[in-house]
Coordinates of C-alpha atoms and ligand atoms in Angstrom, one line a residue:
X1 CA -93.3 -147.5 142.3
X2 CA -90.3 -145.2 143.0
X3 CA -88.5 -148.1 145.1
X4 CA -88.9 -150.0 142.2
X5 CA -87.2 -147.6 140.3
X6 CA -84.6 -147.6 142.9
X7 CA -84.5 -151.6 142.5
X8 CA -84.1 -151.1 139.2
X9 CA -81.3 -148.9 139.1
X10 CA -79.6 -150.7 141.9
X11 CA -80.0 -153.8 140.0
X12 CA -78.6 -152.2 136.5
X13 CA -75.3 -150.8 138.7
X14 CA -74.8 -154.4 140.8
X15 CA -75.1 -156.2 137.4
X16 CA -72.4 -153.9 136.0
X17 CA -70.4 -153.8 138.9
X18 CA -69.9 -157.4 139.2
X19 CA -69.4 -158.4 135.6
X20 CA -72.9 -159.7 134.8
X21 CA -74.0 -157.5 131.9
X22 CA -72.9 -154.5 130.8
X23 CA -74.4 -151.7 128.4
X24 CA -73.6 -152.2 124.4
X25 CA -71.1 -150.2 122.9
X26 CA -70.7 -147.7 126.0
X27 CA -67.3 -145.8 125.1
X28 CA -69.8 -144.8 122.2
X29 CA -72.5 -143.8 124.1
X30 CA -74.2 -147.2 124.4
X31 CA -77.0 -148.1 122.0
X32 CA -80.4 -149.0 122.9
X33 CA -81.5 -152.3 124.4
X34 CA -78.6 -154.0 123.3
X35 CA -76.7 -155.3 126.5
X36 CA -73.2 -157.8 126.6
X37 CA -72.6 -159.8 129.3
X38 CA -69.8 -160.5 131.1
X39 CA -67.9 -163.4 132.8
X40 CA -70.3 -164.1 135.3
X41 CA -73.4 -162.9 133.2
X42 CA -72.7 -165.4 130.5
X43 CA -72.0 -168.2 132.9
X44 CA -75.4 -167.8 134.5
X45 CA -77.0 -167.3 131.1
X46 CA -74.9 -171.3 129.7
X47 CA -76.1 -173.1 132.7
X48 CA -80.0 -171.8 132.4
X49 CA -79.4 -172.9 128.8
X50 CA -77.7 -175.9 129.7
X51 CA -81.1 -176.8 132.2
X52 CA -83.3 -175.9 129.6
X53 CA -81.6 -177.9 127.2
X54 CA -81.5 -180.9 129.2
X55 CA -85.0 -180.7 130.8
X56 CA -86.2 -180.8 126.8
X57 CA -83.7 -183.0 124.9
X58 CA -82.2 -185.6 127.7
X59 CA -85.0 -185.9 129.9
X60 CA -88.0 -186.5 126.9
X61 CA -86.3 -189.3 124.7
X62 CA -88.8 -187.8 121.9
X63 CA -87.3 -184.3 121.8
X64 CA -84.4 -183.8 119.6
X65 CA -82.2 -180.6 119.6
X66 CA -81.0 -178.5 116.1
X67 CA -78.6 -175.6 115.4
X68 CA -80.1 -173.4 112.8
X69 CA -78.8 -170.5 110.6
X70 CA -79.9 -167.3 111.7
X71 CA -80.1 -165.9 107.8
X72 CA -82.6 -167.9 106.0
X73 CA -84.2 -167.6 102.2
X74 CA -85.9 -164.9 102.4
X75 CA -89.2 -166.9 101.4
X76 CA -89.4 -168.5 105.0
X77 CA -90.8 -165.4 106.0
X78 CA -93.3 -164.5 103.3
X79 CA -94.2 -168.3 103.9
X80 CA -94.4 -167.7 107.9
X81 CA -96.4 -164.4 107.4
X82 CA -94.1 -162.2 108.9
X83 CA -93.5 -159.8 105.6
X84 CA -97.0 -159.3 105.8
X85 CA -98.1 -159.7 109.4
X86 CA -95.2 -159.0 112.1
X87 CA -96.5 -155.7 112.3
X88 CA -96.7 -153.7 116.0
X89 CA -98.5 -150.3 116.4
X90 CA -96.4 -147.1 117.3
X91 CA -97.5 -143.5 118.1
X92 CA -95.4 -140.7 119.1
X93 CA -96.0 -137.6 121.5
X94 CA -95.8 -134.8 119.5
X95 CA -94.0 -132.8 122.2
X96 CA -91.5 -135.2 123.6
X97 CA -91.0 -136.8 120.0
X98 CA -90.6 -140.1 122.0
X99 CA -92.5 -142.8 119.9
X100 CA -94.6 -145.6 121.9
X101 CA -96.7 -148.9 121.3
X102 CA -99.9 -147.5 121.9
X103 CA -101.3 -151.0 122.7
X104 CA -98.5 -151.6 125.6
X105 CA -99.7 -147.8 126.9
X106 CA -102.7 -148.9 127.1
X107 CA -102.6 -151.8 128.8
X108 CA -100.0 -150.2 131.5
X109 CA -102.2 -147.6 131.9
X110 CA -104.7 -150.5 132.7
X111 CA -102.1 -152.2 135.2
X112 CA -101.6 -149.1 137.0
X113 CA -105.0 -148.0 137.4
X114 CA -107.8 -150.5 137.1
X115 CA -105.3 -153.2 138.5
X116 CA -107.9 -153.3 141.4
X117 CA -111.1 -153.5 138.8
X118 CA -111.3 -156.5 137.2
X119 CA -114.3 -155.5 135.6
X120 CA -113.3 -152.3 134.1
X121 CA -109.9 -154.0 133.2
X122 CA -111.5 -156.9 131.3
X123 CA -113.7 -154.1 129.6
X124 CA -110.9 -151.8 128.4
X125 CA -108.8 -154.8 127.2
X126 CA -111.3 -156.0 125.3
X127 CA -112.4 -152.7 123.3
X128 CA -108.2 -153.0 123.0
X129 CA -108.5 -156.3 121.6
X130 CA -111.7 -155.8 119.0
X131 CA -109.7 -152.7 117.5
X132 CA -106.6 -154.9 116.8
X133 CA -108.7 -157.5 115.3
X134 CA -110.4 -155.4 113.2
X135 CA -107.6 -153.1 112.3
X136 CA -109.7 -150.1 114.0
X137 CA -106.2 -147.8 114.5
X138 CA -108.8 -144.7 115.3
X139 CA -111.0 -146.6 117.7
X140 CA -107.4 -147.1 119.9
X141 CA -106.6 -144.2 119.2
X142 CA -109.9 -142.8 120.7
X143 CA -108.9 -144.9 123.9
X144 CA -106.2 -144.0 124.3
X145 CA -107.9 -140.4 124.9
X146 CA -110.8 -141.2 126.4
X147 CA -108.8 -142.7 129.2
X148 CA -106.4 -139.7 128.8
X149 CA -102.9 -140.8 128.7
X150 CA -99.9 -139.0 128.9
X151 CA -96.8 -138.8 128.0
X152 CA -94.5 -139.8 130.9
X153 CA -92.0 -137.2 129.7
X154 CA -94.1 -134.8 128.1
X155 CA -96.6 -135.0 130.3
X156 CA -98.9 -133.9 127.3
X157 CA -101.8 -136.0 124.9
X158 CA -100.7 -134.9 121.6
X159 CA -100.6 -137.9 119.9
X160 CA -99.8 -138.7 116.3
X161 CA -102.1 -140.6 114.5
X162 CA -101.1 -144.9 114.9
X163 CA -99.7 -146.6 112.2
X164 CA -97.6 -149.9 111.2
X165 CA -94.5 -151.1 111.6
X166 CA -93.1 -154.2 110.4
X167 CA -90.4 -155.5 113.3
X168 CA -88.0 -157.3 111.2
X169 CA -84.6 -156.1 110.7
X170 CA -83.9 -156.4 107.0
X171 CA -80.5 -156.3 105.5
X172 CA -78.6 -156.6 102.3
X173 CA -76.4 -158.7 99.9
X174 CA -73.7 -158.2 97.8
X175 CA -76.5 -158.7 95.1
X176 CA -78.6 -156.3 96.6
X177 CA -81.1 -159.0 97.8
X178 CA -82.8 -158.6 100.9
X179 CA -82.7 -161.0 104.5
X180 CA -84.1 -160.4 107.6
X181 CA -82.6 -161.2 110.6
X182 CA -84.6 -163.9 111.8
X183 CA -87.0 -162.5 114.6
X184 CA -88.1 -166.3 116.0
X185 CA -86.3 -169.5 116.3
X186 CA -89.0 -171.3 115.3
X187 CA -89.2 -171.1 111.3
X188 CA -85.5 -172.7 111.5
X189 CA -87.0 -175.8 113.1
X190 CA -90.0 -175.8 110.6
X191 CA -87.7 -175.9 107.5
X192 CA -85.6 -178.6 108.9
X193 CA -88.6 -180.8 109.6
X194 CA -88.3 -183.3 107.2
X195 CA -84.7 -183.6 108.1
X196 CA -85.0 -184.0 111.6
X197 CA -87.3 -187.3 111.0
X198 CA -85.1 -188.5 108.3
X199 CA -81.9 -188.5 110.3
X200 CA -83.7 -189.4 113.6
X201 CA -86.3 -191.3 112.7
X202 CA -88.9 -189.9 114.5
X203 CA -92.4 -190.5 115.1
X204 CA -95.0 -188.5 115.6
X205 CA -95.8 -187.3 118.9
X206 CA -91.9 -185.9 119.1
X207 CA -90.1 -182.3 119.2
X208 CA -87.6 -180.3 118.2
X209 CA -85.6 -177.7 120.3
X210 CA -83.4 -174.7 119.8
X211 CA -81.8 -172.0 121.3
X212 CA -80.5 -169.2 119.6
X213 CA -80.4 -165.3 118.5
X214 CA -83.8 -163.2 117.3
X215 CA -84.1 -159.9 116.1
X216 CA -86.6 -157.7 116.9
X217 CA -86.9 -153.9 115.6
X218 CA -88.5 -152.8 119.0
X219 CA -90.4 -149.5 118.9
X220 CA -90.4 -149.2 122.9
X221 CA -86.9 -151.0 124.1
X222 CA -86.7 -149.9 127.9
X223 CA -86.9 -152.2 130.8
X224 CA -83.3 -153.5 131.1
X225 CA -83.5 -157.2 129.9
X226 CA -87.1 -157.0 129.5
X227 CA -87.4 -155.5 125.5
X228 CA -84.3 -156.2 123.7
X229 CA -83.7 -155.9 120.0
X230 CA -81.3 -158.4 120.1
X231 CA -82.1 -161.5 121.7
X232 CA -81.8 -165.2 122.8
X233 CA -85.0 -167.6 122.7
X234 CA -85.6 -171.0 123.8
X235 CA -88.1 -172.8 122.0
X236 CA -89.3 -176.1 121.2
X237 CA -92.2 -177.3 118.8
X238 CA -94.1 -180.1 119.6
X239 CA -95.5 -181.9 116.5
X240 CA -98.9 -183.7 117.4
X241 CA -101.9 -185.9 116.1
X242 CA -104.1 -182.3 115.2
X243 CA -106.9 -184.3 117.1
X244 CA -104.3 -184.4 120.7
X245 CA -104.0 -180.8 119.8
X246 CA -106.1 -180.2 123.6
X247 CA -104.4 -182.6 125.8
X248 CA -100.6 -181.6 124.4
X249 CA -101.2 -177.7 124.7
X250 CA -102.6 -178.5 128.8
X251 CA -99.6 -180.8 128.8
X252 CA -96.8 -178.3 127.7
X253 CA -98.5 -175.4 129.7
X254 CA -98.5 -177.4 132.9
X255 CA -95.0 -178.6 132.3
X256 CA -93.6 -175.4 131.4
X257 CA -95.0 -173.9 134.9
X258 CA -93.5 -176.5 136.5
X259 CA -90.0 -176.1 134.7
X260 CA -90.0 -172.2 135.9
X261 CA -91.2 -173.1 140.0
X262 CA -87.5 -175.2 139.9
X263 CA -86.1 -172.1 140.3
X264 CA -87.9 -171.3 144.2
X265 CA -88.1 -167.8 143.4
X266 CA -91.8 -167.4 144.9
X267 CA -94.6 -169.8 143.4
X268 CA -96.9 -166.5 143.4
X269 CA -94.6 -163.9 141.3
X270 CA -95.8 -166.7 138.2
X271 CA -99.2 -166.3 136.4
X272 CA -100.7 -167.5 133.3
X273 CA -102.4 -165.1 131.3
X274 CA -104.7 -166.7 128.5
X275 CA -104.3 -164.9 125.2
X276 CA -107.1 -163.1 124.3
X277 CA -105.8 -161.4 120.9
X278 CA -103.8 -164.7 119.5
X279 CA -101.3 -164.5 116.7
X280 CA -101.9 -164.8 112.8
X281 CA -100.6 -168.4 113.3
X282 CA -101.9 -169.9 116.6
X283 CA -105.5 -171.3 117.8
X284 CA -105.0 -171.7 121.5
X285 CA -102.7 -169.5 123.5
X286 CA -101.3 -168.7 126.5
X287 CA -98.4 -167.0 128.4
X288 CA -96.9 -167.2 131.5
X289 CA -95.8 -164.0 133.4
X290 CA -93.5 -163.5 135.9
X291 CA -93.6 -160.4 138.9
X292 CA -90.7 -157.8 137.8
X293 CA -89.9 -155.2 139.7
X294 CA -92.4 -153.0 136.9
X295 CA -95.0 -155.4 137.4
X296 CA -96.4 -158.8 135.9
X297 CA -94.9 -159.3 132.6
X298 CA -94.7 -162.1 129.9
X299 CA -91.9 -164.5 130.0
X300 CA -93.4 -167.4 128.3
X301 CA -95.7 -168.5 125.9
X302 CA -97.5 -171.3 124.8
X303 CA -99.0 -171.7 121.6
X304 CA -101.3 -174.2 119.5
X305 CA -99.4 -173.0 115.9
X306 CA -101.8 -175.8 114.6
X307 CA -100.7 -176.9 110.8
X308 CA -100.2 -173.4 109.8
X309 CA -96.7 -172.8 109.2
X310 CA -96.1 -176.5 107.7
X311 CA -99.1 -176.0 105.2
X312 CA -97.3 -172.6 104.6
X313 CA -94.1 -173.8 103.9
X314 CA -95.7 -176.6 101.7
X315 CA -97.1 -174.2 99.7
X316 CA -94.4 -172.3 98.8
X317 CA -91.3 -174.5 98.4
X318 CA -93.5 -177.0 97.2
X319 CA -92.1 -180.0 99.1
X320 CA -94.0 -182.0 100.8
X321 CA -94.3 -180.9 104.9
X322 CA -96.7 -183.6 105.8
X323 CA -96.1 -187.2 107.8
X324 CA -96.7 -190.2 106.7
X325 CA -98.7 -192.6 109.0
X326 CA -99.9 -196.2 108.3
X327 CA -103.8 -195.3 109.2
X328 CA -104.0 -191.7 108.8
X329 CA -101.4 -191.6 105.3
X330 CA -100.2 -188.2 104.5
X331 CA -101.4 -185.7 107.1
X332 CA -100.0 -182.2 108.4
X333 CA -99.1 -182.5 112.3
X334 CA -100.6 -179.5 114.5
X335 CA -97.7 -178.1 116.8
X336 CA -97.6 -177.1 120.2
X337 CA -94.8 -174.4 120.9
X338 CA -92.9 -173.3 124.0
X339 CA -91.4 -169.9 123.3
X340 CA -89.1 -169.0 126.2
X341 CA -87.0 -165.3 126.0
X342 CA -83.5 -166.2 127.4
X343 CA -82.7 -162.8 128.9
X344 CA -85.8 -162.4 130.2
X345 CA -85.6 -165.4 131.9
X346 CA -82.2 -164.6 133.1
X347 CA -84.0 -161.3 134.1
X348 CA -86.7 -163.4 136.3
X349 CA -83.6 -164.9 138.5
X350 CA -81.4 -162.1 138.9
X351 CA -84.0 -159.6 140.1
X352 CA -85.6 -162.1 142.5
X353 CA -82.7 -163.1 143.6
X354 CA -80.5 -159.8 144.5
X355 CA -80.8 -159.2 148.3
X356 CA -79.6 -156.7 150.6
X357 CA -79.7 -158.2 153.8
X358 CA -78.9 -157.1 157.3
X359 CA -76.3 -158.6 159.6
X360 CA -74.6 -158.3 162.9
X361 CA -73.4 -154.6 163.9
X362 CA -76.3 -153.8 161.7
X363 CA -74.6 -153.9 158.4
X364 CA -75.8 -154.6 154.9
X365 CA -74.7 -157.4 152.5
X366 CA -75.5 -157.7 149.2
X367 CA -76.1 -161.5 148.3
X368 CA -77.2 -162.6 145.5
X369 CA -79.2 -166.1 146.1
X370 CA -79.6 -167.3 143.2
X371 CA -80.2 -171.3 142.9
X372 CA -76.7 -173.3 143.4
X373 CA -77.1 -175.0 140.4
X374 CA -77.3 -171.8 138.4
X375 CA -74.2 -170.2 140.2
X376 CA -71.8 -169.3 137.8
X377 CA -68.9 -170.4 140.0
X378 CA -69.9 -172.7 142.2
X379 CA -67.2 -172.8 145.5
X380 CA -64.9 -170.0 146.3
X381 CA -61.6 -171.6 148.0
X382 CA -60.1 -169.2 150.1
X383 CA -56.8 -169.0 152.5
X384 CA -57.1 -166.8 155.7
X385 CA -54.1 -165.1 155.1
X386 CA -52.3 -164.1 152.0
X387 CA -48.9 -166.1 153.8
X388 CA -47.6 -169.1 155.7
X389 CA -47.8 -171.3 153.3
X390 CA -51.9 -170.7 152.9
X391 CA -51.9 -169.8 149.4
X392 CA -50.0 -172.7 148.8
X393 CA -52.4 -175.4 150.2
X394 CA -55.4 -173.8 149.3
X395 CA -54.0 -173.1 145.3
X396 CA -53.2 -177.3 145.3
X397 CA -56.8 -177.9 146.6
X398 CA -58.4 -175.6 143.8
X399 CA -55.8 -177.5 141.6
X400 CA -57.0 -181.1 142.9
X401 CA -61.0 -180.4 142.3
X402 CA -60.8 -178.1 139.4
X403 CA -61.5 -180.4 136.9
X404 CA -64.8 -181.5 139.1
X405 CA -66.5 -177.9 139.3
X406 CA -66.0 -174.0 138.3
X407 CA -64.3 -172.6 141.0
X408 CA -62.4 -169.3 142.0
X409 CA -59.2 -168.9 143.8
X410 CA -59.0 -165.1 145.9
X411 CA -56.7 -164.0 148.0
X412 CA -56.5 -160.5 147.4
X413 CA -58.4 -159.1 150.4
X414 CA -59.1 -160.1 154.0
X415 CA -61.4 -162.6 154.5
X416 CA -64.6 -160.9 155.3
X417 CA -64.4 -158.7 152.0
X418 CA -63.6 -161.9 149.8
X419 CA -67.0 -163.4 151.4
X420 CA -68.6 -160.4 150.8
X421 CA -67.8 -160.5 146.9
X422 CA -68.5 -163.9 146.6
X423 CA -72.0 -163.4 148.2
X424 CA -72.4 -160.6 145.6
X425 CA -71.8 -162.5 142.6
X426 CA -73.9 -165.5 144.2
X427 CA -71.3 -168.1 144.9
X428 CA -73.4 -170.5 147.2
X429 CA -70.0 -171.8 149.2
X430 CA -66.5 -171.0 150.4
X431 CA -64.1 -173.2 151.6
X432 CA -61.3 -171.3 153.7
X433 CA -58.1 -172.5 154.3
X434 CA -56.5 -171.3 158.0
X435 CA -54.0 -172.9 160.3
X436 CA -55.6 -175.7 161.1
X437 CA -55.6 -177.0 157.9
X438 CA -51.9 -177.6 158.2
X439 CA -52.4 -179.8 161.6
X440 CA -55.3 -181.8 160.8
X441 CA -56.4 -181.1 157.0
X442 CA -59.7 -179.6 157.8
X443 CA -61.2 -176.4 156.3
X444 CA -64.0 -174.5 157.4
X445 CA -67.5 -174.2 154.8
X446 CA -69.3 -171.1 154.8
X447 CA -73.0 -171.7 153.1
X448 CA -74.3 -168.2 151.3
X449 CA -77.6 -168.1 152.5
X450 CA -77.3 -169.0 156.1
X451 CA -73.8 -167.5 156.5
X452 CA -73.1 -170.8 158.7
X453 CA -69.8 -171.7 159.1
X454 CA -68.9 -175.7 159.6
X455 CA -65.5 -177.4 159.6
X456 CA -65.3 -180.3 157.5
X457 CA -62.2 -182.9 156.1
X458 CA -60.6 -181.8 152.8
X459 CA -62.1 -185.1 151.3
X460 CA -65.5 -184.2 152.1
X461 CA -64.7 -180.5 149.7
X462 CA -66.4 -182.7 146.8
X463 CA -69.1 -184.0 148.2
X464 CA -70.3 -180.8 149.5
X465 CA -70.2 -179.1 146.1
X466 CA -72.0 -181.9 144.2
X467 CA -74.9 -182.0 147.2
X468 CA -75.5 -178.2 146.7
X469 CA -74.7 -177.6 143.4
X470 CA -76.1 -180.3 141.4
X471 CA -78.3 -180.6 138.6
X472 CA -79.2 -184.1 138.6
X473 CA -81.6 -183.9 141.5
X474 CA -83.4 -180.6 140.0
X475 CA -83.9 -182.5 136.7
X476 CA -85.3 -185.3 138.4
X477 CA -88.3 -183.1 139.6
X478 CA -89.4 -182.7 136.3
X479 CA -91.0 -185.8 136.1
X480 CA -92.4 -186.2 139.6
Ligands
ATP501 P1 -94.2 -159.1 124.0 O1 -95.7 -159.2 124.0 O2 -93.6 -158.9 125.4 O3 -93.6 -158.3 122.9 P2 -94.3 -161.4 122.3 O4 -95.7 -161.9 122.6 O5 -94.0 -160.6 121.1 O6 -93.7 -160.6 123.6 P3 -93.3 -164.0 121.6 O7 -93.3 -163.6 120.1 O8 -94.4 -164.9 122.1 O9 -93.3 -162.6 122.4 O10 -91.9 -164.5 121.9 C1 -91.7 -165.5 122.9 C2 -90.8 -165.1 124.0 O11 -89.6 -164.5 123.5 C3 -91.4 -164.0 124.9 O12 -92.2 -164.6 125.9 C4 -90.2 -163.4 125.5 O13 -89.7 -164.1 126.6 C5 -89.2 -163.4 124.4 N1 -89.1 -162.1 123.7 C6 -89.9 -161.7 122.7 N2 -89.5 -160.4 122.4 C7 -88.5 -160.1 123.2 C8 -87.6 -158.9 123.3 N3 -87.8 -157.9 122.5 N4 -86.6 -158.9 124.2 C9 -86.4 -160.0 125.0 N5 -87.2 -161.1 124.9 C10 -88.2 -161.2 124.0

């Protein structure tokens, strides 16, 4: 546990250090679980956007991408049930005044102790899950002593008694009317249901995908990426025959797996947990968690939202949410949603990914090997020495294949520090420029991974970025 926390930390500082994401607001004293990221942070977060966005939208001709508004009438989320239902639990420690979701401390406390126990595990879980159903606040509360938990600062059980919270951040008008800050993507794409299958004519089976900002009033933001209050998600809602509803959900769940093992980041630190305690608005369930350095934790899930929020949305704006279909008339579709947390995502591939390696003379590098084709620059070009006319060649090569792929021009330090920094922010290949290249126009290629060093043509530069680098042949896999 404590080298995790030394992980952790190590990870936090590295990300800082190299411009990946940086604490909110710091000159103010930061504010909680709200992060920025920087050049390379947001370059790695565009292109797992960008393969998300492709893998739905170009590679399934029936998936069609929208842009919605993150304000919305504030009836979409009576309609959705939020007002009433997106409720979590919190309890605070009367001595360290810290406040906690006494659900999540449960089933840490589970993690850590009865990891081993599957019996035990399955039987606290589900006393955890017949309280939430029922609304039975004492009865977790009465867990929570019975298995005696403390407070990780405190180190005490004086709990407060548990009560509601509703997560969404509400805010005000001119008028004095009240909006929430949209905590899902999802109710955007509802809304616009009708005129996605005007505009694209769409049939039923077909989807519609976003990306975009949620809001979430966390009671217990730690973690680093894990538990923001501001957020990205990536979701896509699959409208269905409600009799299909069976083969889509196995369909989406299986393909979403598949999407995250593109990454090679360890086929075992992915699990799919089946949803026990499902949401207001969902029939089947089920998420898929990945191995951070705190443990298995969701990162994905997959939901059967049935008709629910198109009957809902029916209902209140009273316009007509069903399809129309030559056998069947007017129906509502059932959905099938993928519900995929951007930054937690970007989490998943930054923590697997950050090395510290040993190499000859028994030194340590930091690499970062993260896949090529999520590499926010993609080939270093590099001359040996800062004169001789080196710079000059190698700035006319970065010139000539710009335009091709993001790349970075360094010639600020010797050689073995630039590779050093390009390992660290995950650059998968550096082309270095020396004397030689003035005889015969070769360079030599230095592959990240392997640290092997080749000397190739300058008109082969191009070929080797595309090879390691490209998307295309990733994308392809979905479908094989
Ligand atoms: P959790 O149980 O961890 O709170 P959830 O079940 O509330 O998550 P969903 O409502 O299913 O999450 O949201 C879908 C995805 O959005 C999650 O799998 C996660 O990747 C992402 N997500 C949800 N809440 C957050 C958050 N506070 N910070 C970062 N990502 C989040």
């Amino acid at each position: 546990m404590e080298k995790n926390k030394d992980f952790l930390e190590f990870l936090v500082s590295h990300s800082k250090r190299y411009g990946f994401i940086f604490p909110s607001s710091e000159i103010y004293g930061g504010i909680n679980a709200i992060y920025d990221y920087g050049e390379y942070g947001v370059a790695l977060k565009n292109n797992i956007k960008d393969f998300w966005w492709k893998s739905m939208t170009q590679i399934h001709d029936n998936i069609v991408g929208i842009d919605s508004s993150i304000l919305m009438h504030s009836d979409v989320w009576s309609a959705s049930g939020h007002v009433q239902k997106f409720n979590e639990l919190l309890i605070d420690n009367k001595d360290s005044k810290k406040r906690y979701r006494p659900d999540l401390l449960i089933k840490n406390h589970v993690e850590k102790f009865f990891y081993k126990n599957e019996k035990k595990r399955k039987e606290i879980l589900s006393r955890l899950y017949d309280c939430l159903s029922n609304n039975n606040l004492l009865g977790i509360k009465d867990l929570i002593h019975e298995l005696n938990i403390h407070d990780p600062i405190s180190h005490t059980n004086h709990w407060t008694d548990i009560k509601y919270f509703n997560m969404m951040f509400k805010i005000e008008d001119h008028r004095k009317k009240n909006l929430f800050l949209r905590p899902e993507t999802a109710q955007g794409i509802f809304i616009n249901f009708q005129n996605v299958i005007k505009s694209n004519r769409m049939k039923i089976p077909f989807g519609i995908a976003q990306i975009g900002k949620s809001f979430r009033n966390e009671i217990v933001a730690r973690q680093f990426l894990f538990r923001l209050r501001e957020f990205e998600q990536m979701e896509m809602q699959f409208f269905i025959l409600p009799e299909e509803e069976k083969f889509w959900f196995k369909y989406w769940k299986n393909m979403r797996m598949k999407w995250h093992l593109l990454f090679n980041l360890g086929d075992e630190k992915y699990r799919f947990i089946e949803n026990t305690h499902l949401p207001h608005y969902a029939s089947l369930g089920t998420d898929i968690e990945f191995n951070f350095p705190f443990g298995f934790k969701e990162i994905e899930s997959i939901h059967s939202r049935r008709d629910f929020d198109l009957i809902k949305h029916e209902n209140y704006s009273k316009k007509n949410m069903k399809v129309f279909d030559k056998s069947k008339k007017n129906y509502f579709p059932y959905v099938i949603e993928t519900s995929l947390g951007l930054d937690r995502c970007f989490f998943t591939i930054f923590s697997s990914s950050l090395k510290k390696e040993k190499i000859n003379n028994g030194k340590i590098r930091t690499v970062l090997k993260i896949p090529s084709f999520l590499s926010p620059i993609k080939a270093a070009i590099l001359p040996l020495v800062k004169k001789d006319g080196l710079p000059e060649i190698a700035k006319k090569l970065f010139n000539n294949i710009k335009f091709d792929f993001k790349l970075l021009y360094d010639h600020t330090e010797s050689i073995g520090k630039l590779y050093r920094r390009q390992d660290a922010i995950g650059t998968p290949l550096c082309f270095t420029i020396d004397y030689d290249t003035c005889k015969n126009e070769t360079v030599t290629v230095r592959y990240r991974d392997s640290m092997k060093q080749y000397r190739i043509h300058i008109n082969e530069i191009k070929d080797v970025i595309k090879k390691e680098t490209e998307l295309k042949s990733i994308l392809r896999k979905i479908h094989n």
